[in-house]
């Protein structure tokens, strides 16, 4: 009897082994591997240089006909390929980037699953092959870690509290909570990207790419050492409301997450993996995995810097008119922009009649025709702020009308959702804006997720806990210094961001106070200046008032000279949550920026990336008293070459920046 039982057990094991098929995909450099198992469940794992960083993790999609992709599915065919090419990357951190990966595609009945292995990450996606429409009831995307790893996650901050689903109405802005996975709050959702810290300094950053007409992925603690997925259900009933009646608020949800009408690719699930923090800050996978540009002609797209009105509350001093949303104020902003090489001026909220959700109704204090003519004469472009519902309800008419008037683009705000209806809007808005040669800044939106490659006229995105928070953030609760040294490794992995730096009123963390009309930054002057090099931002705001910039002309001249797109980017030194040093090249000039956290530090970097010969370094450095008086800085000039190394000294909350030419 015992022998019979052993025979049966062995037979069962043999059957299971036979029923399961295993595949391996390895990165081009051989360090990163994923083992894929197809059988009862479709799973994958990840090892880095022999270290397990992700245990077998299931993936599946449940359809409304009861079919489950990824359960009891046997691949009918596999195909492999390797790619080694250069990809043009206009309006990004480099003019071109290397696209090198190995790919495995498993073909199933009705669907495929595609895996890619890069030297710095593993990605997979489902592909629908069928022509028959269906609904996705749910998607399973679990991430099983080998132990209780430390994670850095941004929780959602619901616009309205109450039901669990209210978390899907959020602005995708929050500071990072750091804790072991098992100690994260069970019913709180976190939006991507997130980071997990493993042994031997290995970091794994989770994000997603190609978020087109499909809801965004959220994570929360699952079973044991697991992060599990959740998605916003499809809206069943929406009502106009929210901020100044410019939003569509979901009142009821469907029992599915997405409609599928035809064959399509679903979003990439991406794990960026590296044991060098600077490589994490250098990741380009969100761009490489995105769909190529759908615009044949991009010659009309003009990135640049923007003089911004809202953060500084339209404040000007020394003028003979009352400042605010009126033509004299905006003419002053235009004059400032023209004088300092700033490409754009934005008219933020207030130029259109409030609470009408109608962009054709302009307030009487604004004569747009006059402003456009004046800006054109000064070689400055005008951009208009638009609330989501006002833009969406009359999109083509709005784009056609203002394009014909001479407006250069829109900053669209207060989407505050990433369900399928809203992610579809982002692509539709991008396409319509491109039709009329308009650039877009998607504010109040989720992470870029590759849209900036597919539609290069979408130059920037929010989805970041930016400088605006300091207009109202309570001291002790808002810590942008600590946040600043996190976002290059997390949020920026997903793409560019509208952080809105450039404050000229600077305060130490202890001296900071919230002030809506005369806001200040946390950290030193040099910390603010350095952010223009640290952050990817092709459409980059100057948040402060022209009056403050004119009092600080030396700093303003430097900001005006900093490009917003680059030929080359190098992260010279970096440690998550501590510091980052970035060098970016435009033509023959290198711009270098460095920031630190609450600790003062010295960072030594070599300049071997320079061309031969002598070069002039003009640097802005924290002053000797900057740890007490944050606006204290020193401008220096020195000579360097490719054999030089420089010691960057930063006070607590500090920074450093310079240009090498």
Tab-separated table of C-alpha atoms in Angstrom, residues 182-515:
chain	number	residue	atom	x	y	z
A	182	UNK	CA	3.544	43.956	6.027
A	183	UNK	CA	3.152	47.214	7.943
A	184	UNK	CA	1.569	49.219	5.136
A	185	UNK	CA	-2.093	50.104	5.646
A	186	UNK	CA	-4.262	47.301	4.260
A	187	UNK	CA	-7.143	49.375	2.902
A	188	UNK	CA	-5.075	52.263	1.576
A	189	UNK	CA	-4.187	52.295	-2.090
A	190	UNK	CA	-0.848	53.537	-3.395
A	191	UNK	CA	-0.412	54.813	-6.937
A	192	UNK	CA	2.600	53.999	-9.088
A	193	UNK	CA	5.570	54.230	-9.222
A	194	UNK	CA	6.645	52.631	-5.941
A	195	UNK	CA	10.020	51.303	-4.781
A	196	UNK	CA	11.006	48.182	-2.861
A	197	UNK	CA	14.445	47.941	-1.234
A	198	UNK	CA	16.076	44.518	-1.177
A	199	UNK	CA	19.460	43.156	-0.060
A	200	UNK	CA	22.812	44.288	-1.448
A	201	UNK	CA	21.415	47.742	-2.307
A	202	UNK	CA	19.132	46.256	-4.960
A	203	UNK	CA	16.083	48.404	-5.661
A	204	UNK	CA	12.966	47.427	-7.586
A	205	UNK	CA	10.736	50.200	-8.925
A	206	UNK	CA	7.249	49.223	-10.116
A	207	UNK	CA	5.523	51.268	-12.786
A	208	UNK	CA	3.429	50.872	-15.936
A	209	UNK	CA	3.629	52.136	-19.514
A	210	UNK	CA	1.125	52.639	-22.361
A	211	UNK	CA	-1.791	53.505	-20.122
A	212	UNK	CA	-4.098	54.001	-23.101
A	213	UNK	CA	-7.826	53.474	-22.621
A	214	UNK	CA	-7.227	51.282	-19.580
A	215	UNK	CA	-7.319	52.047	-15.844
A	216	UNK	CA	-4.144	52.716	-13.892
A	217	UNK	CA	-2.707	50.141	-11.514
A	218	UNK	CA	-2.749	50.716	-7.752
A	219	UNK	CA	-1.046	48.521	-5.170
A	220	UNK	CA	-1.762	47.574	-1.568
A	221	UNK	CA	-0.497	44.902	0.849
A	222	UNK	CA	-1.611	41.392	-0.049
A	223	UNK	CA	-0.787	38.097	1.594
A	224	UNK	CA	2.559	37.947	3.383
A	225	UNK	CA	5.364	39.756	1.570
A	226	UNK	CA	3.133	40.756	-1.280
A	227	UNK	CA	1.882	43.841	-3.042
A	228	UNK	CA	-1.345	43.143	-4.878
A	229	UNK	CA	-3.168	45.131	-7.523
A	230	UNK	CA	-6.379	47.080	-7.798
A	231	UNK	CA	-7.958	49.161	-10.562
A	232	UNK	CA	-10.645	51.812	-10.756
A	233	UNK	CA	-13.913	50.313	-12.001
A	234	UNK	CA	-15.464	51.762	-15.139
A	235	UNK	CA	-17.705	54.786	-14.394
A	236	UNK	CA	-21.425	54.025	-14.584
A	237	UNK	CA	-22.775	57.457	-13.681
A	238	UNK	CA	-20.916	60.770	-13.459
A	239	UNK	CA	-22.047	64.229	-12.398
A	240	UNK	CA	-20.523	67.630	-12.985
A	241	UNK	CA	-19.020	69.048	-9.810
A	242	UNK	CA	-15.745	69.258	-7.934
A	243	UNK	CA	-13.414	72.229	-8.229
A	244	UNK	CA	-15.416	75.154	-9.647
A	245	UNK	CA	-17.721	72.709	-11.438
A	246	UNK	CA	-14.862	71.665	-13.713
A	247	UNK	CA	-14.784	67.958	-12.864
A	248	UNK	CA	-16.934	64.932	-13.576
A	249	UNK	CA	-17.463	63.050	-10.334
A	250	UNK	CA	-18.096	59.312	-10.454
A	251	UNK	CA	-21.298	58.550	-8.545
A	252	UNK	CA	-21.683	54.894	-9.512
A	253	UNK	CA	-19.288	52.272	-10.854
A	254	UNK	CA	-19.767	49.328	-13.191
A	255	UNK	CA	-18.765	45.799	-12.179
A	256	UNK	CA	-15.876	45.762	-14.662
A	257	UNK	CA	-12.725	47.818	-15.181
A	258	UNK	CA	-12.439	48.135	-18.963
A	259	UNK	CA	-14.247	47.733	-22.269
A	260	UNK	CA	-12.355	46.110	-25.142
A	261	UNK	CA	-13.736	46.659	-28.629
A	262	UNK	CA	-11.001	45.220	-30.855
A	263	UNK	CA	-7.523	43.673	-30.848
A	264	UNK	CA	-5.191	45.721	-28.682
A	265	UNK	CA	-2.102	45.799	-26.478
A	266	UNK	CA	-2.681	46.264	-22.771
A	267	UNK	CA	-0.318	48.335	-20.578
A	268	UNK	CA	3.167	47.148	-19.755
A	269	UNK	CA	3.770	46.064	-16.151
A	270	UNK	CA	7.338	47.186	-15.470
A	271	UNK	CA	9.896	46.318	-12.794
A	272	UNK	CA	13.024	48.477	-12.961
A	273	UNK	CA	15.803	46.629	-11.113
A	274	UNK	CA	19.299	47.851	-10.282
A	275	UNK	CA	21.888	47.816	-7.500
A	276	UNK	CA	23.111	51.318	-8.370
A	277	UNK	CA	20.814	54.133	-7.252
A	278	UNK	CA	22.129	56.394	-9.996
A	279	UNK	CA	21.028	53.819	-12.586
A	280	UNK	CA	17.519	53.962	-11.162
A	281	UNK	CA	17.514	57.735	-11.580
A	282	UNK	CA	18.795	57.197	-15.141
A	283	UNK	CA	16.083	54.749	-16.209
A	284	UNK	CA	14.519	55.354	-19.628
A	285	UNK	CA	12.256	52.286	-19.725
A	286	UNK	CA	9.050	54.340	-19.553
A	287	UNK	CA	10.082	56.036	-22.775
A	288	UNK	CA	11.463	52.938	-24.514
A	289	UNK	CA	8.370	50.807	-23.796
A	290	UNK	CA	5.970	53.497	-24.987
A	291	UNK	CA	4.341	53.374	-28.400
A	292	UNK	CA	6.327	55.364	-30.979
A	293	UNK	CA	5.222	58.837	-31.968
A	294	UNK	CA	1.945	59.056	-33.874
A	295	UNK	CA	2.856	62.505	-35.179
A	296	UNK	CA	4.657	62.652	-38.511
A	297	UNK	CA	5.629	66.310	-38.139
A	298	UNK	CA	6.895	67.567	-34.792
A	299	UNK	CA	8.767	70.601	-36.102
A	300	UNK	CA	6.082	72.919	-34.710
A	301	UNK	CA	6.457	71.648	-31.127
A	302	UNK	CA	8.450	74.095	-29.058
A	303	UNK	CA	9.473	73.169	-25.497
A	304	UNK	CA	10.598	75.882	-23.140
A	305	UNK	CA	10.133	77.774	-19.901
A	306	UNK	CA	6.995	79.555	-18.770
A	307	UNK	CA	6.455	82.635	-16.635
A	308	UNK	CA	3.702	81.501	-14.261
A	309	UNK	CA	1.140	83.697	-12.534
A	310	UNK	CA	-0.820	81.525	-10.094
A	311	UNK	CA	1.854	80.442	-7.600
A	312	UNK	CA	2.897	84.021	-6.913
A	313	UNK	CA	-0.723	85.242	-6.831
A	314	UNK	CA	-0.223	87.662	-9.751
A	315	UNK	CA	1.998	89.811	-7.511
A	316	UNK	CA	4.037	92.641	-8.926
A	317	UNK	CA	5.457	95.630	-7.118
A	318	UNK	CA	6.585	99.044	-8.319
A	319	UNK	CA	3.839	99.209	-10.950
A	320	UNK	CA	1.105	101.823	-11.442
A	321	UNK	CA	-1.821	99.433	-11.909
A	322	UNK	CA	-3.687	96.951	-9.727
A	323	UNK	CA	-2.305	93.495	-10.379
A	324	UNK	CA	-4.459	90.463	-11.025
A	325	UNK	CA	-6.166	88.737	-13.922
A	326	UNK	CA	-6.040	91.661	-16.334
A	327	UNK	CA	-4.164	92.807	-19.410
A	328	UNK	CA	-1.702	95.181	-17.696
A	329	UNK	CA	-0.518	92.366	-15.400
A	330	UNK	CA	-0.047	89.907	-18.239
A	331	UNK	CA	1.731	92.498	-20.385
A	332	UNK	CA	4.201	92.889	-17.507
A	333	UNK	CA	4.705	89.099	-17.421
A	334	UNK	CA	5.193	89.113	-21.197
A	335	UNK	CA	7.779	91.904	-20.920
A	336	UNK	CA	9.633	89.917	-18.270
A	337	UNK	CA	9.566	86.740	-20.366
A	338	UNK	CA	10.782	88.535	-23.478
A	339	UNK	CA	13.612	90.262	-21.634
A	340	UNK	CA	14.876	87.019	-20.053
A	341	UNK	CA	14.532	84.534	-22.898
A	342	UNK	CA	11.467	82.823	-21.438
A	343	UNK	CA	9.450	81.242	-24.239
A	344	UNK	CA	5.940	81.344	-22.763
A	345	UNK	CA	3.544	83.082	-20.404
A	346	UNK	CA	0.593	81.166	-19.019
A	347	UNK	CA	-2.814	82.552	-18.141
A	348	UNK	CA	-3.789	80.256	-15.304
A	349	UNK	CA	-7.206	79.843	-13.727
A	350	UNK	CA	-9.248	83.046	-13.820
A	351	UNK	CA	-9.175	84.160	-17.467
A	352	UNK	CA	-12.406	82.282	-18.268
A	353	UNK	CA	-15.663	83.015	-16.439
A	354	UNK	CA	-15.749	81.008	-13.220
A	355	UNK	CA	-18.090	78.045	-12.652
A	356	UNK	CA	-19.408	78.043	-16.207
A	357	UNK	CA	-17.154	75.285	-17.567
A	358	UNK	CA	-17.145	77.212	-20.825
A	359	UNK	CA	-13.828	78.278	-22.311
A	360	UNK	CA	-15.564	80.570	-24.785
A	361	UNK	CA	-16.607	82.896	-21.976
A	362	UNK	CA	-13.659	85.210	-21.214
A	363	UNK	CA	-13.757	87.586	-18.221
A	364	UNK	CA	-14.149	91.267	-19.178
A	365	UNK	CA	-10.783	92.170	-17.627
A	366	UNK	CA	-8.992	90.133	-20.315
A	367	UNK	CA	-8.691	91.116	-23.980
A	368	UNK	CA	-7.108	88.006	-25.468
A	369	UNK	CA	-6.701	89.391	-28.971
A	370	UNK	CA	-4.724	92.301	-27.583
A	371	UNK	CA	-2.581	90.065	-25.364
A	372	UNK	CA	-1.797	87.630	-28.179
A	373	UNK	CA	-0.761	90.461	-30.484
A	374	UNK	CA	1.423	91.966	-27.755
A	375	UNK	CA	3.032	88.614	-26.897
A	376	UNK	CA	3.680	87.880	-30.575
A	377	UNK	CA	5.441	91.234	-30.950
A	378	UNK	CA	7.696	90.218	-28.047
A	379	UNK	CA	8.350	86.683	-29.405
A	380	UNK	CA	6.520	85.121	-26.458
A	381	UNK	CA	3.852	82.393	-26.736
A	382	UNK	CA	0.673	82.340	-24.638
A	383	UNK	CA	-0.734	79.212	-23.005
A	384	UNK	CA	-4.198	78.939	-21.437
A	385	UNK	CA	-5.283	77.012	-18.348
A	386	UNK	CA	-8.369	74.847	-18.813
A	387	UNK	CA	-10.438	72.804	-16.404
A	388	UNK	CA	-11.073	69.222	-17.518
A	389	UNK	CA	-14.822	69.383	-18.146
A	390	UNK	CA	-14.629	72.742	-19.896
A	391	UNK	CA	-11.995	71.361	-22.260
A	392	UNK	CA	-13.538	67.938	-22.783
A	393	UNK	CA	-17.130	69.002	-23.483
A	394	UNK	CA	-16.150	71.218	-26.417
A	395	UNK	CA	-12.681	69.975	-27.263
A	396	UNK	CA	-12.411	70.458	-31.010
A	397	UNK	CA	-14.166	73.807	-31.053
A	398	UNK	CA	-11.913	75.066	-28.240
A	399	UNK	CA	-8.730	73.827	-29.907
A	400	UNK	CA	-9.681	75.198	-33.328
A	401	UNK	CA	-10.789	78.576	-31.995
A	402	UNK	CA	-7.785	79.327	-29.831
A	403	UNK	CA	-5.273	77.910	-32.282
A	404	UNK	CA	-6.622	80.257	-34.937
A	405	UNK	CA	-6.311	83.140	-32.465
A	406	UNK	CA	-2.616	82.361	-31.908
A	407	UNK	CA	-2.671	80.521	-28.569
A	408	UNK	CA	0.171	77.974	-28.389
A	409	UNK	CA	-1.267	75.387	-26.019
A	410	UNK	CA	-3.286	74.433	-22.954
A	411	UNK	CA	-2.608	73.406	-19.388
A	412	UNK	CA	-5.517	71.039	-18.694
A	413	UNK	CA	-6.270	70.493	-15.022
A	414	UNK	CA	-8.399	68.595	-12.502
A	415	UNK	CA	-8.878	65.259	-14.221
A	416	UNK	CA	-8.053	63.600	-10.879
A	417	UNK	CA	-8.923	60.088	-12.100
A	418	UNK	CA	-7.259	57.307	-14.063
A	419	UNK	CA	-10.188	55.002	-14.844
A	420	UNK	CA	-10.553	53.892	-18.471
A	421	UNK	CA	-12.728	56.872	-19.361
A	422	UNK	CA	-10.063	59.301	-18.144
A	423	UNK	CA	-6.994	57.600	-19.610
A	424	UNK	CA	-8.833	57.542	-22.941
A	425	UNK	CA	-9.398	61.294	-22.568
A	426	UNK	CA	-5.667	61.961	-22.256
A	427	UNK	CA	-4.944	60.320	-25.611
A	428	UNK	CA	-7.925	61.939	-27.279
A	429	UNK	CA	-6.892	65.366	-25.959
A	430	UNK	CA	-3.333	64.818	-27.160
A	431	UNK	CA	-4.523	63.862	-30.649
A	432	UNK	CA	-6.920	66.789	-30.916
A	433	UNK	CA	-4.368	69.290	-29.653
A	434	UNK	CA	-1.818	67.996	-32.162
A	435	UNK	CA	-4.351	68.396	-34.970
A	436	UNK	CA	-4.350	72.142	-34.248
A	437	UNK	CA	-0.635	72.411	-33.432
A	438	UNK	CA	-1.179	72.952	-29.730
A	439	UNK	CA	1.094	71.790	-26.933
A	440	UNK	CA	-0.329	70.303	-23.735
A	441	UNK	CA	0.564	70.249	-20.058
A	442	UNK	CA	-1.634	67.593	-18.419
A	443	UNK	CA	-1.938	68.946	-14.898
A	444	UNK	CA	-4.153	67.283	-12.274
A	445	UNK	CA	-3.343	64.010	-13.988
A	446	UNK	CA	-1.689	60.682	-13.347
A	447	UNK	CA	1.909	59.832	-14.300
A	448	UNK	CA	2.984	60.153	-17.975
A	449	UNK	CA	3.237	56.379	-18.602
A	450	UNK	CA	4.771	56.894	-22.059
A	451	UNK	CA	2.229	59.332	-23.509
A	452	UNK	CA	5.005	61.908	-24.001
A	453	UNK	CA	6.630	59.626	-26.586
A	454	UNK	CA	3.430	58.664	-28.384
A	455	UNK	CA	2.237	62.271	-28.562
A	456	UNK	CA	5.317	64.504	-28.200
A	457	UNK	CA	3.115	67.622	-28.084
A	458	UNK	CA	2.209	66.556	-24.522
A	459	UNK	CA	5.269	68.135	-22.998
A	460	UNK	CA	4.573	67.791	-19.298
A	461	UNK	CA	2.480	66.171	-16.592
A	462	UNK	CA	1.794	66.776	-12.955
A	463	UNK	CA	1.146	63.727	-10.786
A	464	UNK	CA	3.762	65.097	-8.411
A	465	UNK	CA	3.736	66.637	-4.939
A	466	UNK	CA	5.192	69.860	-6.278
A	467	UNK	CA	6.058	73.329	-5.053
A	468	UNK	CA	2.422	74.437	-5.060
A	469	UNK	CA	2.008	72.479	-1.826
A	470	UNK	CA	4.009	75.147	-0.007
A	471	UNK	CA	1.287	77.744	-0.536
A	472	UNK	CA	-0.814	75.939	2.070
A	473	UNK	CA	1.201	73.053	3.548
A	474	UNK	CA	1.573	73.061	7.327
A	475	UNK	CA	5.115	73.215	8.752
A	476	UNK	CA	6.066	69.790	10.058
A	477	UNK	CA	3.597	68.058	7.754
A	478	UNK	CA	5.012	69.059	4.376
A	479	UNK	CA	8.657	68.130	3.819
A	480	UNK	CA	9.632	68.919	0.245
A	481	UNK	CA	13.336	68.631	1.022
A	482	UNK	CA	12.995	64.917	1.756
A	483	UNK	CA	10.574	64.524	-1.153
A	484	UNK	CA	12.934	66.191	-3.631
A	485	UNK	CA	15.604	63.537	-3.049
A	486	UNK	CA	13.063	60.766	-3.627
A	487	UNK	CA	11.286	61.762	-6.830
A	488	UNK	CA	14.266	61.326	-9.214
A	489	UNK	CA	14.241	57.630	-8.246
A	490	UNK	CA	10.463	57.065	-8.186
A	491	UNK	CA	8.091	59.513	-9.869
A	492	UNK	CA	10.608	60.566	-12.500
A	493	UNK	CA	11.069	56.953	-13.589
A	494	UNK	CA	7.588	57.355	-15.115
A	495	UNK	CA	8.476	60.474	-17.103
A	496	UNK	CA	8.662	64.295	-16.929
A	497	UNK	CA	6.907	66.342	-14.270
A	498	UNK	CA	5.441	69.779	-13.763
A	499	UNK	CA	6.986	70.398	-10.342
A	500	UNK	CA	7.014	74.216	-10.837
A	501	UNK	CA	10.325	75.189	-9.237
A	502	UNK	CA	12.141	78.526	-9.198
A	503	UNK	CA	11.188	80.189	-5.900
A	504	UNK	CA	13.243	83.240	-4.965
A	505	UNK	CA	11.902	83.455	-1.392
A	506	UNK	CA	13.723	80.593	0.293
A	507	UNK	CA	13.563	79.342	3.860
A	508	UNK	CA	15.088	76.640	5.983
A	509	UNK	CA	12.694	73.939	7.055
A	510	UNK	CA	12.458	75.573	10.504
A	511	UNK	CA	11.693	79.034	9.099
A	512	UNK	CA	9.195	77.925	6.464
A	513	UNK	CA	5.619	79.127	6.787
A	514	UNK	CA	2.702	78.583	4.435
A	515	UNK	CA	1.640	81.750	2.646
